[in-house]
Coordinates of C-alpha atoms (C1' of nucleotides) and ligand atoms in Angstrom, one line a residue:
Chain A
X515 CA -44.8 -23.0 -24.0
X516 CA -43.4 -21.5 -21.0
X517 CA -45.7 -20.6 -18.3
X518 CA -44.6 -17.8 -15.4
X519 CA -44.0 -20.2 -12.6
X520 CA -41.9 -22.4 -14.6
X521 CA -39.3 -19.2 -14.8
X522 CA -39.2 -18.8 -11.6
X523 CA -38.7 -22.5 -10.2
X524 CA -35.8 -22.2 -13.3
X525 CA -34.3 -19.4 -11.3
X526 CA -34.3 -21.6 -8.2
X527 CA -33.2 -24.7 -10.0
X528 CA -30.1 -23.0 -11.4
X529 CA -29.5 -21.4 -8.0
X530 CA -29.5 -25.2 -6.1
X531 CA -27.3 -25.7 -9.1
X532 CA -24.5 -23.7 -8.7
X533 CA -24.3 -24.2 -5.0
X534 CA -23.9 -28.1 -5.8
X535 CA -21.6 -27.5 -8.1
X536 CA -19.3 -25.5 -5.9
X537 CA -19.6 -28.1 -3.8
X538 CA -17.8 -30.6 -6.7
X539 CA -20.9 -32.6 -6.9
X540 CA -21.3 -34.0 -10.6
X541 CA -25.1 -35.6 -10.5
X542 CA -28.3 -34.5 -9.7
X543 CA -32.0 -36.1 -9.3
X544 CA -35.0 -34.3 -9.7
X545 CA -35.9 -35.3 -6.2
X546 CA -32.5 -33.1 -4.8
X547 CA -34.0 -30.1 -7.2
X548 CA -37.5 -30.4 -5.9
X549 CA -35.9 -30.2 -2.4
X550 CA -34.3 -27.2 -3.0
X551 CA -36.9 -25.1 -4.6
X552 CA -39.8 -27.0 -2.6
X553 CA -41.8 -28.1 -5.1
X554 CA -42.4 -31.4 -6.2
X555 CA -40.3 -33.9 -8.4
X556 CA -42.7 -34.2 -11.6
X557 CA -43.1 -30.3 -11.2
X558 CA -39.4 -30.2 -11.8
X559 CA -39.1 -32.7 -14.5
X560 CA -42.2 -31.4 -16.2
X561 CA -40.7 -27.9 -16.3
X562 CA -37.6 -29.7 -17.6
X563 CA -39.8 -31.2 -19.8
X564 CA -41.4 -27.9 -21.6
X565 CA -38.2 -26.6 -22.4
X566 CA -36.6 -29.9 -24.0
X567 CA -34.4 -30.6 -21.5
X568 CA -33.4 -33.7 -21.1
X569 CA -31.0 -35.9 -19.0
X570 CA -30.1 -39.6 -18.0
X571 CA -33.2 -42.2 -17.3
X572 CA -31.4 -44.0 -14.7
X573 CA -28.7 -41.5 -13.7
X574 CA -30.3 -38.0 -13.7
X575 CA -29.3 -35.2 -14.9
X576 CA -25.3 -33.9 -14.8
X577 CA -24.7 -30.3 -13.1
X578 CA -22.7 -28.7 -15.3
X579 CA -25.2 -29.7 -18.6
X580 CA -28.1 -28.7 -16.7
X581 CA -26.6 -25.0 -15.6
X582 CA -25.6 -24.3 -19.3
X583 CA -29.3 -25.3 -20.6
X584 CA -31.2 -23.4 -17.5
X585 CA -28.6 -20.5 -18.3
X586 CA -29.1 -20.0 -22.1
X587 CA -33.1 -20.4 -21.6
X588 CA -32.3 -17.7 -18.3
X589 CA -30.5 -15.5 -20.9
X590 CA -27.3 -16.0 -18.6
X591 CA -25.2 -16.5 -21.6
X592 CA -23.9 -12.6 -21.4
X593 CA -24.0 -10.6 -18.0
X594 CA -27.0 -8.7 -18.1
X595 CA -26.5 -4.7 -17.2
X596 CA -29.3 -2.6 -15.3
X597 CA -29.5 0.7 -14.2
X598 CA -31.2 2.1 -11.2
X599 CA -32.9 5.2 -10.9
X600 CA -33.3 6.3 -7.2
X601 CA -30.4 6.0 -5.2
X602 CA -32.2 5.9 -1.4
X603 CA -32.4 3.4 1.1
X604 CA -33.4 0.6 -1.5
X605 CA -31.4 1.9 -4.3
X606 CA -28.2 2.0 -2.3
X607 CA -28.8 -1.6 -0.7
X608 CA -29.1 -2.8 -4.4
X609 CA -26.3 -1.0 -5.7
X610 CA -24.0 -2.4 -3.4
X611 CA -25.0 -6.0 -3.2
X612 CA -22.0 -7.8 -4.3
X613 CA -24.5 -11.1 -4.6
X614 CA -26.0 -10.1 -8.5
X615 CA -22.4 -11.5 -9.9
X616 CA -23.3 -14.9 -9.5
X617 CA -26.8 -14.4 -11.2
X618 CA -24.7 -12.5 -13.8
X619 CA -26.5 -9.5 -13.2
X620 CA -24.7 -6.2 -12.9
X621 CA -25.4 -3.0 -11.7
X622 CA -23.9 -0.2 -14.0
X623 CA -24.8 2.9 -12.8
X624 CA -27.3 4.9 -10.1
X625 CA -29.4 8.0 -11.0
X626 CA -30.9 10.3 -8.9
X627 CA -32.6 14.0 -8.7
X628 CA -30.2 15.0 -5.2
X629 CA -27.1 16.2 -6.3
X630 CA -25.5 15.3 -2.9
X631 CA -25.8 11.6 -4.0
X632 CA -23.9 12.0 -7.4
X633 CA -20.5 10.4 -7.6
X634 CA -18.8 10.0 -10.5
X635 CA -16.0 8.0 -9.2
X636 CA -17.5 5.5 -7.5
X637 CA -17.0 2.2 -9.0
X638 CA -20.7 2.2 -10.0
X639 CA -21.4 5.6 -10.6
X640 CA -24.2 7.6 -9.4
X641 CA -25.0 10.1 -11.9
X642 CA -27.7 13.0 -12.4
X643 CA -30.9 11.7 -13.7
X644 CA -30.6 14.0 -17.0
X645 CA -27.8 12.0 -17.9
X646 CA -30.2 8.6 -17.8
X647 CA -30.9 9.1 -21.9
X648 CA -27.3 9.3 -23.1
X649 CA -25.7 6.7 -20.4
X650 CA -28.4 4.2 -21.3
X651 CA -28.7 4.9 -25.0
X652 CA -24.4 4.7 -25.5
X653 CA -24.1 2.1 -23.4
X654 CA -27.3 0.0 -24.8
X655 CA -28.4 -0.9 -21.2
X656 CA -32.0 -2.9 -21.3
X657 CA -32.6 -3.3 -17.5
X658 CA -33.7 -0.6 -15.3
X659 CA -34.9 -0.9 -11.5
X660 CA -37.3 1.8 -10.3
X661 CA -36.6 3.1 -6.6
X662 CA -38.1 6.3 -6.0
X663 CA -40.9 7.6 -4.2
X664 CA -44.4 6.3 -5.7
X665 CA -45.0 9.8 -6.5
X666 CA -41.8 10.0 -8.6
X667 CA -42.4 6.5 -10.1
X668 CA -44.7 7.3 -12.9
X669 CA -42.6 9.9 -14.6
X670 CA -39.4 7.4 -14.0
X671 CA -41.1 4.8 -15.6
X672 CA -41.7 7.5 -18.8
X673 CA -37.6 8.4 -18.7
X674 CA -36.5 4.9 -18.6
X675 CA -39.0 4.2 -21.8
X676 CA -37.9 7.2 -23.8
X677 CA -34.1 5.5 -23.2
X678 CA -35.3 2.7 -24.7
X679 CA -35.0 0.6 -21.4
X680 CA -37.0 -2.8 -22.0
X681 CA -37.6 -4.3 -18.5
X682 CA -38.1 -3.0 -15.5
X683 CA -38.4 -3.9 -11.9
X684 CA -40.7 -1.5 -9.9
X685 CA -40.2 -1.2 -6.3
X686 CA -42.6 1.7 -5.9
X687 CA -45.9 0.5 -4.0
X688 CA -47.7 1.5 -7.4
X689 CA -49.0 -0.6 -9.9
X690 CA -47.2 0.6 -12.8
X691 CA -48.9 -0.3 -16.2
X692 CA -47.2 -2.1 -18.5
X693 CA -46.1 -0.1 -21.7
X694 CA -45.6 -1.5 -25.0
X695 CA -42.6 -3.0 -25.9
X696 CA -41.5 -3.2 -21.8
X697 CA -41.6 -5.3 -19.6
X698 CA -42.7 -4.0 -16.1
X699 CA -42.8 -6.1 -12.8
X700 CA -44.6 -4.5 -9.6
X701 CA -42.7 -5.6 -6.3
X702 CA -44.2 -4.0 -3.5
X703 CA -42.9 -5.1 -0.4
X704 CA -46.0 -4.0 1.6
X705 CA -47.8 -6.5 -0.4
X706 CA -45.5 -9.4 0.5
X707 CA -45.9 -8.4 4.1
X708 CA -49.6 -8.1 4.0
X709 CA -49.6 -11.8 2.1
X710 CA -47.9 -13.1 4.7
X711 CA -49.9 -11.8 7.5
X712 CA -53.1 -13.1 5.8
X713 CA -51.7 -16.6 5.4
X714 CA -50.7 -16.5 8.7
X715 CA -53.6 -15.5 9.9
X716 CA -55.5 -17.9 8.0
X717 CA -53.5 -20.9 9.1
X718 CA -53.9 -20.0 12.8
X719 CA -57.7 -19.9 12.3
X720 CA -57.7 -23.3 10.8
X721 CA -55.8 -24.8 13.2
X722 CA -57.8 -23.8 16.5
X723 CA -61.7 -23.0 15.7
X724 CA -61.7 -24.7 12.5
Chain B
X1010 CA -62.3 -20.0 -0.7
X1011 CA -59.5 -17.3 -1.3
X1012 CA -56.7 -17.8 -3.9
X1013 CA -53.2 -16.5 -3.6
X1014 CA -53.3 -14.2 -6.4
X1015 CA -56.7 -12.6 -4.4
X1016 CA -55.1 -12.0 -1.8
X1017 CA -52.0 -9.7 -3.5
X1018 CA -54.8 -8.3 -5.6
X1019 CA -56.8 -7.0 -2.3
X1020 CA -53.5 -5.3 -1.5
X1021 CA -53.3 -3.7 -3.8
X1022 CA -57.1 -2.7 -4.4
X1023 CA -56.7 -1.4 -0.6
X1024 CA -53.6 0.5 -1.3
X1025 CA -55.4 2.4 -4.5
X1026 CA -58.6 2.8 -1.8
X1027 CA -56.4 4.6 0.4
X1028 CA -55.1 6.8 -2.4
X1029 CA -58.7 8.0 -3.2
X1030 CA -60.0 8.3 -0.5
X1031 CA -57.0 10.6 0.3
X1032 CA -57.9 12.3 -2.3
X1033 CA -61.9 12.7 -0.8
X1034 CA -63.2 10.9 -3.4
X1035 CA -66.0 8.6 -2.0
X1036 CA -67.2 6.0 -4.7
X1037 CA -65.4 4.0 -7.0
X1038 CA -66.7 1.4 -9.5
X1039 CA -64.6 -1.8 -10.3
X1040 CA -63.2 -0.4 -13.4
X1041 CA -61.3 1.9 -11.3
X1042 CA -60.1 -0.5 -9.1
X1043 CA -59.3 -2.6 -11.9
X1044 CA -57.2 0.2 -13.8
X1045 CA -54.9 0.8 -10.3
X1046 CA -54.1 -2.9 -10.3
X1047 CA -53.6 -3.8 -13.7
X1048 CA -56.4 -6.3 -14.2
X1049 CA -59.9 -7.1 -15.7
X1050 CA -63.3 -5.2 -13.8
X1051 CA -64.6 -8.4 -13.9
X1052 CA -61.4 -10.0 -11.7
X1053 CA -62.0 -7.2 -8.8
X1054 CA -65.8 -8.1 -9.1
X1055 CA -64.9 -11.6 -8.7
X1056 CA -62.8 -11.4 -5.8
X1057 CA -65.2 -9.2 -3.9
X1058 CA -67.6 -11.8 -4.6
X1059 CA -65.3 -14.9 -3.0
X1060 CA -65.3 -12.9 0.0
X1061 CA -68.8 -11.8 0.2
X1062 CA -67.9 -8.0 -0.3
X1063 CA -70.7 -6.5 -2.5
X1064 CA -71.5 -3.1 -3.7
X1065 CA -74.0 -0.8 -5.4
X1066 CA -75.3 -2.0 -8.4
X1067 CA -75.4 1.1 -10.2
X1068 CA -73.2 3.2 -7.9
X1069 CA -70.3 0.9 -7.6
X1070 CA -68.5 0.9 -3.9
X1071 CA -68.3 3.4 -1.2
X1072 CA -64.4 3.9 -0.7
X1073 CA -64.3 3.5 3.3
X1074 CA -66.6 0.7 3.4
X1075 CA -64.7 -1.0 1.0
X1076 CA -61.4 -0.5 2.7
X1077 CA -62.8 -1.5 6.2
X1078 CA -63.8 -4.8 4.7
X1079 CA -60.3 -5.6 2.9
X1080 CA -58.4 -4.1 6.1
X1081 CA -60.7 -6.9 8.1
X1082 CA -59.6 -9.4 5.7
X1083 CA -56.5 -8.8 5.1
X1084 CA -55.4 -8.7 9.2
X1085 CA -55.1 -4.8 9.2
X1086 CA -57.7 -4.0 12.2
X1087 CA -55.0 -4.1 14.5
X1088 CA -51.4 -3.1 13.8
X1089 CA -48.7 -6.2 12.7
X1090 CA -45.5 -5.8 14.4
X1091 CA -42.7 -7.5 13.0
X1092 CA -38.8 -8.2 14.2
X1093 CA -35.7 -8.0 11.3
X1094 CA -33.0 -10.3 11.8
X1095 CA -29.7 -9.3 10.1
X1096 CA -29.3 -5.2 9.7
X1097 CA -27.2 -4.7 6.6
X1098 CA -28.0 -3.5 3.6
X1099 CA -31.7 -4.4 2.9
X1100 CA -32.2 -5.0 6.9
X1101 CA -31.3 -1.3 7.5
X1102 CA -33.5 -0.3 4.8
X1103 CA -36.8 -1.9 6.0
X1104 CA -35.9 -0.7 9.3
X1105 CA -35.8 3.1 8.4
X1106 CA -38.7 2.8 6.0
X1107 CA -41.3 5.2 7.0
X1108 CA -44.0 4.1 4.2
X1109 CA -45.3 0.7 6.3
X1110 CA -47.1 2.5 8.5
X1111 CA -50.1 3.1 6.2
X1112 CA -50.1 -0.5 5.6
X1113 CA -50.2 -1.2 9.7
X1114 CA -47.1 -2.7 9.6
X1115 CA -44.2 -1.9 12.6
X1116 CA -41.0 -2.8 12.5
X1117 CA -40.3 -2.9 16.7
X1118 CA -36.8 -3.9 16.8
X1119 CA -33.8 -5.7 14.5
X1120 CA -31.0 -8.0 15.9
X1121 CA -27.6 -8.9 14.4
X1122 CA -25.2 -10.7 15.8
X1123 CA -22.5 -7.9 14.8
X1124 CA -21.5 -5.9 18.0
X1125 CA -21.3 -2.5 16.0
X1126 CA -25.0 -2.8 14.7
X1127 CA -26.4 -2.7 18.3
X1128 CA -28.0 0.1 19.7
X1129 CA -30.7 0.1 22.3
X1130 CA -31.5 3.9 22.3
X1131 CA -32.5 4.1 18.8
X1132 CA -36.1 4.6 17.8
X1133 CA -36.3 0.9 16.5
X1134 CA -33.6 -0.5 18.7
X1135 CA -31.1 -3.0 17.5
X1136 CA -30.5 -5.7 20.0
X1137 CA -27.9 -8.8 20.4
X1138 CA -29.4 -11.9 18.5
X1139 CA -29.3 -13.5 21.7
X1140 CA -32.0 -11.3 22.9
X1141 CA -34.4 -12.4 20.1
X1142 CA -36.8 -15.5 21.6
X1143 CA -36.9 -13.2 25.3
X1144 CA -37.9 -10.0 23.3
X1145 CA -40.3 -12.1 20.7
X1146 CA -42.0 -13.6 23.7
X1147 CA -42.6 -10.7 25.5
X1148 CA -44.2 -8.7 23.1
X1149 CA -46.2 -11.3 21.8
X1150 CA -44.5 -10.8 17.9
X1151 CA -45.7 -13.2 15.7
X1152 CA -44.1 -12.1 12.5
X1153 CA -40.5 -11.6 11.3
X1154 CA -38.4 -10.4 8.4
X1155 CA -34.8 -12.8 7.3
X1156 CA -32.0 -10.4 6.1
X1157 CA -28.9 -12.0 6.8
X1158 CA -26.7 -14.1 4.7
X1159 CA -27.8 -16.8 2.9
X1160 CA -25.4 -19.2 4.9
X1161 CA -27.2 -18.1 7.8
X1162 CA -30.8 -18.3 6.5
X1163 CA -31.2 -21.6 7.5
X1164 CA -30.5 -20.8 11.4
X1165 CA -32.6 -17.9 11.4
X1166 CA -35.4 -19.6 10.9
X1167 CA -34.8 -22.1 13.3
X1168 CA -34.1 -19.1 16.1
X1169 CA -37.3 -17.2 14.8
X1170 CA -39.3 -20.8 15.1
X1171 CA -38.2 -21.2 18.4
X1172 CA -39.2 -17.9 19.8
X1173 CA -42.7 -18.4 18.3
X1174 CA -42.6 -16.5 14.8
X1175 CA -45.6 -17.2 13.0
X1176 CA -45.3 -15.7 9.5
X1177 CA -41.6 -14.9 8.0
X1178 CA -40.4 -13.3 4.8
X1179 CA -37.1 -14.4 3.7
X1180 CA -34.5 -12.2 1.6
X1181 CA -31.7 -14.6 1.2
X1182 CA -31.4 -15.9 -2.1
X1183 CA -31.9 -19.6 -0.7
X1184 CA -35.5 -21.3 -0.4
X1185 CA -36.2 -22.1 3.0
X1186 CA -38.6 -25.3 3.7
X1187 CA -42.2 -23.8 5.6
X1188 CA -42.4 -25.5 8.6
X1189 CA -45.0 -26.7 10.1
X1190 CA -46.8 -23.9 12.1
X1191 CA -45.3 -21.1 10.3
X1192 CA -45.7 -19.5 7.1
X1193 CA -42.7 -18.8 4.9
X1194 CA -42.2 -16.7 1.9
X1195 CA -39.2 -16.8 0.2
X1196 CA -38.1 -13.3 -1.9
X1197 CA -35.2 -13.7 -4.1
X1198 CA -34.4 -10.5 -6.0
X1199 CA -32.3 -12.2 -7.9
X1200 CA -35.0 -14.3 -9.0
X1201 CA -37.2 -11.1 -9.7
X1202 CA -35.0 -9.8 -12.0
X1203 CA -33.9 -13.0 -14.3
X1204 CA -37.4 -13.3 -14.7
X1205 CA -37.8 -9.9 -16.0
X1206 CA -34.7 -10.3 -18.2
X1207 CA -36.4 -13.6 -19.4
X1208 CA -40.0 -12.4 -20.6
X1209 CA -37.9 -9.3 -21.8
X1210 CA -35.8 -11.6 -24.4
X1211 CA -38.5 -13.3 -24.8
X1212 CA -40.6 -10.4 -25.9
X1213 CA -38.1 -9.4 -28.1
X1214 CA -38.0 -12.7 -29.7
X1215 CA -41.4 -13.0 -30.6
X1216 CA -41.4 -9.2 -32.0
X1217 CA -38.3 -10.0 -33.9
X1218 CA -38.0 -13.5 -35.6
X1219 CA -40.9 -14.4 -34.3
Chain C
dA1077 C1' -94.6 5.7 -14.4
dA1078 C1' -92.4 3.2 -18.0
dT1079 C1' -88.0 2.9 -20.4
dA1080 C1' -83.3 3.3 -21.0
dA1081 C1' -78.7 2.9 -18.9
dA1082 C1' -75.4 1.7 -16.4
dT1083 C1' -72.9 -1.6 -13.0
dT1084 C1' -72.7 -5.3 -10.0
dG1085 C1' -72.8 -10.1 -9.5
dT1086 C1' -72.4 -14.7 -10.7
dG1087 C1' -72.7 -19.7 -12.2
dA1088 C1' -71.1 -21.3 -16.7
dT1089 C1' -67.1 -22.0 -19.6
dA1090 C1' -62.5 -21.7 -20.6
dA1091 C1' -57.5 -21.2 -20.2
dA1092 C1' -53.5 -22.1 -17.0
dT1093 C1' -50.8 -25.3 -14.3
dT1094 C1' -50.1 -29.4 -11.7
dT1095 C1' -50.6 -34.1 -10.6
dC1096 C1' -51.4 -38.9 -11.6
dA1097 C1' -49.9 -42.7 -13.7
dC1098 C1' -47.4 -45.0 -16.3
dA1099 C1' -44.5 -46.3 -19.8
dT1100 C1' -39.6 -45.9 -21.4
dT1101 C1' -34.7 -46.6 -20.1
dA1102 C1' -30.6 -47.0 -18.0
dA1103 C1' -27.6 -48.8 -14.4
dA1104 C1' -26.7 -52.4 -11.0
dC1105 C1' -27.0 -56.8 -10.0
dA1106 C1' -27.2 -62.2 -10.3
Chain D
dT710 C1' -26.7 -62.0 -19.8
dG711 C1' -31.0 -61.4 -18.2
dT712 C1' -33.4 -59.7 -14.4
dT713 C1' -34.7 -56.0 -11.4
dT714 C1' -34.6 -51.7 -9.3
dA715 C1' -34.5 -47.0 -9.6
dA716 C1' -35.1 -42.5 -12.0
dT717 C1' -36.9 -40.0 -16.5
dG718 C1' -40.4 -38.8 -19.4
dT719 C1' -44.8 -37.2 -20.9
dG720 C1' -50.0 -37.9 -21.9
dA721 C1' -54.3 -37.7 -19.6
dA722 C1' -56.6 -36.5 -15.6
dA723 C1' -57.5 -33.2 -11.9
dT724 C1' -57.1 -29.0 -9.6
dT725 C1' -57.1 -24.1 -9.6
dT726 C1' -57.3 -19.2 -11.7
dA727 C1' -59.2 -16.3 -14.8
dT728 C1' -63.1 -15.1 -18.5
dC729 C1' -67.0 -14.9 -20.4
dA730 C1' -71.7 -14.4 -20.5
dC731 C1' -76.0 -12.7 -18.5
dA732 C1' -79.6 -12.0 -14.9
dA733 C1' -80.4 -8.8 -11.4
dT734 C1' -80.5 -4.3 -9.5
dT735 C1' -79.9 0.7 -9.3
dT736 C1' -80.1 5.3 -10.9
dA737 C1' -81.3 8.4 -15.0
dT738 C1' -84.4 10.0 -18.2
dT739 C1' -88.7 10.8 -21.0
Ligands
LIG720 N1 -37.1 1.1 1.8 C1 -37.5 0.3 2.2 O1 -37.6 -0.6 2.9 C2 -39.3 0.4 1.4 C3 -40.0 -0.9 1.1 C4 -41.1 -0.9 0.5 C5 -41.4 0.2 -0.5 N2 -40.2 1.1 -0.9 C6 -40.4 1.7 -2.0 O2 -39.2 1.8 -2.6 C7 -39.3 3.2 -3.2 C8 -37.9 3.8 -2.3 O3 -37.7 3.7 -1.1 P1 -36.8 4.0 -0.5 O4 -37.0 4.1 1.1 O5 -35.3 3.8 -1.0 O6 -36.6 5.8 -0.8 P2 -36.1 6.8 -0.3 O7 -36.7 8.1 0.0 O8 -34.6 6.2 0.5 O9 -35.0 7.4 -1.8 C9 -35.7 7.6 -2.8 C10 -34.9 8.3 -3.6 O10 -35.0 8.6 -4.8 C11 -34.5 9.9 -5.3 N3 -35.7 10.8 -6.0 C12 -37.0 11.1 -5.9 N4 -37.3 11.5 -7.0 C13 -36.6 11.5 -8.0 C14 -36.7 11.6 -9.4 N5 -38.0 12.1 -10.0 N6 -36.1 10.7 -10.1 C15 -35.1 10.1 -9.5 N7 -34.5 9.8 -7.8 C16 -35.5 10.7 -7.6 C17 -34.5 10.8 -3.8 O11 -33.1 11.8 -4.0 C18 -33.7 9.6 -3.5 O12 -32.6 9.2 -3.2 C19 -40.1 3.8 -2.6 O13 -41.2 4.0 -3.8 C20 -41.1 3.0 -1.4 O14 -42.2 3.2 -1.2 C21 -39.2 0.9 0.0
LIG721 N1 -28.8 -6.0 -0.6 C1 -29.6 -6.5 -1.4 O1 -29.3 -5.5 -2.5 C2 -29.7 -8.1 -1.6 C3 -30.2 -8.1 -3.3 C4 -30.3 -9.9 -3.1 C5 -30.4 -10.3 -1.9 N2 -30.3 -10.1 -0.6 C6 -29.9 -10.9 0.8 O2 -30.8 -10.4 1.3 C7 -29.9 -10.8 2.4 C8 -29.3 -9.7 3.1 O3 -28.5 -8.9 2.4 P1 -27.7 -7.6 2.5 O4 -26.8 -6.8 1.0 O5 -28.4 -6.6 3.7 O6 -26.2 -8.3 3.7 P2 -25.3 -7.3 4.4 O7 -24.0 -8.4 4.5 O8 -25.3 -6.2 4.3 O9 -26.2 -7.4 6.1 C9 -26.1 -8.8 6.7 C10 -26.4 -8.4 7.9 O10 -26.7 -9.5 8.7 C11 -25.7 -10.3 9.8 N3 -25.8 -11.3 10.4 C12 -24.7 -12.0 9.5 N4 -25.0 -13.8 10.2 C13 -25.8 -13.2 11.0 C14 -27.0 -14.1 12.2 N5 -26.7 -15.4 12.2 N6 -27.5 -13.7 12.7 C15 -28.0 -12.6 12.7 N7 -27.6 -11.4 12.5 C16 -26.3 -12.1 11.0 C17 -24.8 -8.9 9.6 O11 -24.0 -8.9 10.7 C18 -25.0 -8.0 8.7 O12 -25.4 -6.9 9.4 C19 -28.7 -11.5 2.0 O13 -29.1 -12.8 1.9 C20 -28.7 -11.4 0.6 O14 -28.3 -12.5 -0.2 C21 -29.8 -8.8 -0.8

DNA sequence: AATAAATTGTGATAAATTTCACATTAAACA
DNA sequence: TGTTTAATGTGAAATTTATCACAATTTATT
């Protein structure tokens, strides 16, 4: 039924809708959402169609209603809590990012092997790695972020699995295997940049010589 | 000829190959690369086939040779230089990340509107935003990273375009329009996390109730 | 030297995703 | 109240991407 790209787009539509709502708009057309997510209007309507989301045949969609429906699909009826393992440059940045709130995402704790990083008193506490299992179990955490050096990524995955984490975003530039019972997404910034380089060079080639 | 996913995979293969080379391996099979990139062996060979990369019908591929060929495709015969605009949490993290070197990616300068961030003496200097145009032109920079707040993302894109940047990675959670003559990739971490939440919840639903 | 085994390379096929074409409906207007 | 207009909703077609099936080739073995 769903389709990978469709979920990413729903997320984008929702973002745009939240902005529109903040500006006191009430209605929106597929064309508007298309613009904001850089896709076509048909794509927007098809995506909605796949999830049984419908609007008003002449008057577009009611923003409030649409946000509610998409939020339900994306599991945003409740706040989703994450832990981060590896509080270095990236982990630090994520830990202190206030913008996750409006996506119903909350970072509840960080974990690190380096004692110097530990801080139980902080708003988002940074704890010794040994406490990961207990913490996750006690607080029923289901999601985690891996931002340790690549050499430690695989073992961090194991720890998270043992702790009972069910969904993981991995920043280490190594493709972790998706285990049974757990969703893993590998996000390599190097790869993202290389991708841009490739398509930029390609575009330049096409423009000049052909 | 190419295909979006294929380029991302080439990047992953290359990563794995660099690791293997570092371990003094000489040959590799499509099956090994498949494991490292979490795809099938046929997919690996098909990707190579699309780019005219060939190996040895019984003996797999020579690692050195393969790295050279993929590197050429990905534009890694020369170091690709980036500037970053917005030296906050994310910008800072990227600026100081040593791991880009092995991908032939170099961050050469940061730019910010906040005077307190400026530092001409640093290894990677952080300069006033006003100097972006000159710097890019003088140093023939083609790539940029946007890590300013979402409200400033669109204007930052404009500045980069005026400066002559040709490829951009945008971290602000807003989908910037891809202009003529410039490749833009919008990477929203919120969206990545939402994606994981969706597929995790989906997997749980399938597992239990069905 | 002949045979067997293992791996690549790729056209054909299948699956996934997007786009098209157009029927349907609600609102606006005359 | 009828007619026009502007949107949605969706099956069908087209396109893109991944998989399959198997021929071709190299290496190893007898
Ligand atoms: N910083 C970037 O811009 C950037 C860019 C691309 C990829 N990455 C990747 O993201 C990951 C994190 O990068 P970073 O720059 O934040 O690294 P970092 O070195 O700044 O931080 C890593 C942190 O992980 C901790 N750590 C190490 N081993 C651990 C373990 N086994 N368990 C728990 N904690 C452990 C360290 O103490 C440190 O605090 C790395 O894999 C890196 O390759 C980072
Ligand atoms: N930090 C995260 O974990 C995270 C997560 C998801 C998305 N993001 C997005 O990434 C972007 C950067 O996030 P951050 O946490 O680093 O933000 P930040 O607030 O820490 O840093 C933003 C920096 O941009 C500078 N800036 C503001 N306006 C500017 C302008 N017009 N020109 C140049 N510089 C300008 C500010 O001085 C500041 O140094 C934001 O759009 C944010 O929504 C961040």
